[in-house]
PDB file of C-alpha atoms and ligand atoms in Angstrom:
ATOM      1  CA  MET A  98     -19.840  31.725 -10.813  1.00  0.00           C
ATOM      2  CA  GLN A  99     -21.071  29.157 -13.220  1.00  0.00           C
ATOM      3  CA  ARG A 100     -19.322  26.356 -11.433  1.00  0.00           C
ATOM      4  CA  ASP A 101     -20.774  27.132  -8.063  1.00  0.00           C
ATOM      5  CA  SER A 102     -24.291  27.299  -9.363  1.00  0.00           C
ATOM      6  CA  ASN A 103     -23.784  23.956 -11.054  1.00  0.00           C
ATOM      7  CA  ARG A 104     -22.748  22.422  -7.779  1.00  0.00           C
ATOM      8  CA  LYS A 105     -25.736  23.916  -6.066  1.00  0.00           C
ATOM      9  CA  ILE A 106     -28.038  22.376  -8.635  1.00  0.00           C
ATOM     10  CA  ALA A 107     -26.228  19.077  -8.265  1.00  0.00           C
ATOM     11  CA  LEU A 108     -26.797  19.089  -4.535  1.00  0.00           C
ATOM     12  CA  GLU A 109     -30.456  19.847  -5.058  1.00  0.00           C
ATOM     13  CA  ARG A 110     -30.719  16.916  -7.427  1.00  0.00           C
ATOM     14  CA  ILE A 111     -29.091  14.658  -4.893  1.00  0.00           C
ATOM     15  CA  GLU A 112     -31.573  15.727  -2.264  1.00  0.00           C
ATOM     16  CA  ILE A 113     -34.434  15.051  -4.627  1.00  0.00           C
ATOM     17  CA  LEU A 114     -33.063  11.601  -5.415  1.00  0.00           C
ATOM     18  CA  PHE A 115     -32.962  10.719  -1.741  1.00  0.00           C
ATOM     19  CA  GLU A 116     -36.493  11.976  -1.308  1.00  0.00           C
ATOM     20  CA  LEU A 117     -37.603   9.755  -4.129  1.00  0.00           C
ATOM     21  CA  ALA A 118     -35.677   6.843  -2.720  1.00  0.00           C
ATOM     22  CA  GLU A 119     -37.585   7.125   0.483  1.00  0.00           C
ATOM     23  CA  LYS A 120     -40.844   6.462  -1.293  1.00  0.00           C
ATOM     24  CA  ALA A 121     -39.611   4.069  -3.919  1.00  0.00           C
ATOM     25  CA  GLU A 122     -39.384   0.324  -3.706  1.00  0.00           C
ATOM     26  CA  ASP A 123     -36.049  -1.212  -2.766  1.00  0.00           C
ATOM     27  CA  LYS A 124     -34.561  -1.746  -6.189  1.00  0.00           C
ATOM     28  CA  LEU A 125     -35.436   1.679  -7.412  1.00  0.00           C
ATOM     29  CA  ALA A 126     -34.227   3.262  -4.197  1.00  0.00           C
ATOM     30  CA  ASP A 127     -30.834   1.623  -4.682  1.00  0.00           C
ATOM     31  CA  ARG A 128     -30.710   3.033  -8.154  1.00  0.00           C
ATOM     32  CA  TYR A 129     -31.399   6.500  -6.811  1.00  0.00           C
ATOM     33  CA  VAL A 130     -28.551   6.139  -4.351  1.00  0.00           C
ATOM     34  CA  TYR A 131     -26.287   5.122  -7.199  1.00  0.00           C
ATOM     35  CA  LEU A 132     -27.296   8.142  -9.240  1.00  0.00           C
ATOM     36  CA  ALA A 133     -26.903  10.480  -6.301  1.00  0.00           C
ATOM     37  CA  ARG A 134     -23.397   9.179  -5.643  1.00  0.00           C
ATOM     38  CA  LYS A 135     -22.529   9.582  -9.275  1.00  0.00           C
ATOM     39  CA  ILE A 136     -23.649  13.190  -9.288  1.00  0.00           C
ATOM     40  CA  ALA A 137     -21.707  13.838  -6.083  1.00  0.00           C
ATOM     41  CA  MET A 138     -18.588  12.359  -7.623  1.00  0.00           C
ATOM     42  CA  ARG A 139     -18.884  14.294 -10.825  1.00  0.00           C
ATOM     43  CA  PHE A 140     -19.170  17.584  -8.993  1.00  0.00           C
ATOM     44  CA  ASN A 141     -16.799  16.610  -6.255  1.00  0.00           C
ATOM     45  CA  LEU A 142     -19.445  17.188  -3.645  1.00  0.00           C
ATOM     46  CA  LYS A 143     -19.604  15.829  -0.179  1.00  0.00           C
ATOM     47  CA  LEU A 144     -22.887  14.286   0.685  1.00  0.00           C
ATOM     48  CA  PRO A 145     -24.582  15.973   3.612  1.00  0.00           C
ATOM     49  CA  LYS A 146     -24.299  13.992   6.798  1.00  0.00           C
ATOM     50  CA  THR A 147     -28.000  13.309   6.979  1.00  0.00           C
ATOM     51  CA  LEU A 148     -27.979  11.744   3.534  1.00  0.00           C
ATOM     52  CA  LYS A 149     -24.793   9.808   4.109  1.00  0.00           C
ATOM     53  CA  GLN A 150     -26.453   7.798   6.807  1.00  0.00           C
ATOM     54  CA  LYS A 151     -29.228   6.705   4.553  1.00  0.00           C
ATOM     55  CA  PHE A 152     -27.361   4.101   2.590  1.00  0.00           C
ATOM     56  CA  CYS A 153     -24.864   1.300   3.076  1.00  0.00           C
ATOM     57  CA  HIS A 154     -21.306   2.395   2.416  1.00  0.00           C
ATOM     58  CA  HIS A 155     -20.271  -1.085   1.396  1.00  0.00           C
ATOM     59  CA  CYS A 156     -22.900  -2.238  -1.041  1.00  0.00           C
ATOM     60  CA  TYR A 157     -24.748   1.073  -1.446  1.00  0.00           C
ATOM     61  CA  ILE A 158     -28.263  -0.098  -0.867  1.00  0.00           C
ATOM     62  CA  TYR A 159     -30.692   2.437   0.432  1.00  0.00           C
ATOM     63  CA  PHE A 160     -31.419   1.898   4.097  1.00  0.00           C
ATOM     64  CA  LYS A 161     -35.059   1.245   4.656  1.00  0.00           C
ATOM     65  CA  PRO A 162     -36.086   0.385   8.183  1.00  0.00           C
ATOM     66  CA  LYS A 163     -36.318  -3.321   7.408  1.00  0.00           C
ATOM     67  CA  ARG A 164     -32.968  -3.450   5.656  1.00  0.00           C
ATOM     68  CA  VAL A 165     -30.857  -2.122   8.439  1.00  0.00           C
ATOM     69  CA  THR A 166     -30.356  -2.658  12.119  1.00  0.00           C
ATOM     70  CA  VAL A 167     -29.433   0.426  14.045  1.00  0.00           C
ATOM     71  CA  ARG A 168     -27.765   0.103  17.390  1.00  0.00           C
ATOM     72  CA  THR A 169     -25.850   2.414  19.583  1.00  0.00           C
ATOM     73  CA  SER A 170     -22.628   1.155  20.983  1.00  0.00           C
ATOM     74  CA  THR A 171     -21.539   2.827  24.160  1.00  0.00           C
ATOM     75  CA  LYS A 172     -18.157   1.189  23.885  1.00  0.00           C
ATOM     76  CA  ASN A 173     -17.358   2.790  20.566  1.00  0.00           C
ATOM     77  CA  LYS A 174     -19.497   5.827  21.231  1.00  0.00           C
ATOM     78  CA  ALA A 175     -21.067   5.342  17.879  1.00  0.00           C
ATOM     79  CA  VAL A 176     -24.272   4.474  16.160  1.00  0.00           C
ATOM     80  CA  GLU A 177     -23.892   1.251  14.282  1.00  0.00           C
ATOM     81  CA  TYR A 178     -25.804   0.545  11.113  1.00  0.00           C
ATOM     82  CA  THR A 179     -25.760  -3.104  10.221  1.00  0.00           C
ATOM     83  CA  CYS A 180     -26.728  -3.687   6.620  1.00  0.00           C
ATOM     84  CA  SER A 181     -29.047  -6.620   6.075  1.00  0.00           C
ATOM     85  CA  GLU A 182     -27.728  -7.132   2.572  1.00  0.00           C
ATOM     86  CA  CYS A 183     -23.952  -7.368   3.032  1.00  0.00           C
ATOM     87  CA  GLU A 184     -24.034  -7.597   6.838  1.00  0.00           C
ATOM     88  CA  LYS A 185     -21.308  -5.064   7.220  1.00  0.00           C
ATOM     89  CA  VAL A 186     -21.380  -2.394   9.847  1.00  0.00           C
ATOM     90  CA  THR A 187     -21.072   1.298   9.243  1.00  0.00           C
ATOM     91  CA  ARG A 188     -20.378   3.355  12.320  1.00  0.00           C
ATOM     92  CA  TYR A 189     -21.050   6.991  12.969  1.00  0.00           C
ATOM     93  CA  GLY A 190     -19.476   8.404  16.052  1.00  0.00           C
ATOM     94  CA  TYR A 191     -21.700  10.632  18.084  1.00  0.00           C
ATOM     95  CA  GLN A 192     -18.969  12.190  20.149  1.00  0.00           C
ATOM     96  CA  ARG A 193     -17.497  14.265  17.385  1.00  0.00           C
ATOM     97  CA  LYS A 194     -13.884  14.202  16.410  1.00  0.00           C
ATOM     98  CA  LYS A 195     -12.602  10.879  15.220  1.00  0.00           C
ATOM     99  CA  ASN A 196     -13.762  10.174  11.701  1.00  0.00           C
ATOM    100  CA  LYS A 197     -11.048  12.433  10.345  1.00  0.00           C
TER     101      LYS A 197
HETATM  102 ZN1   ZN B 408     -24.516  -3.284   2.619  1.00  0.00          ZN
END
């Protein structure tokens, strides 16, 4: 189907954008995240889990090692990403369930 192949291409583009973001400087990387999110929205795609964890879900900056603090919280059973830009915390549970 035409639609499905479009979505596949969209996902590929998103993956490429994140690859580029990894190598790019901060400002450009943020721009790539923005573009990737826009593509995902247009095609109603869910970002793969691995990509989701690469940017701040509050201010959408790309997480480079120096821009984020990663901690595990045994209390919440989650990995906590603290954004250095907006100082908000995004949590990803590692025990499955929850999050839905
Ligand atoms: Zn942030």
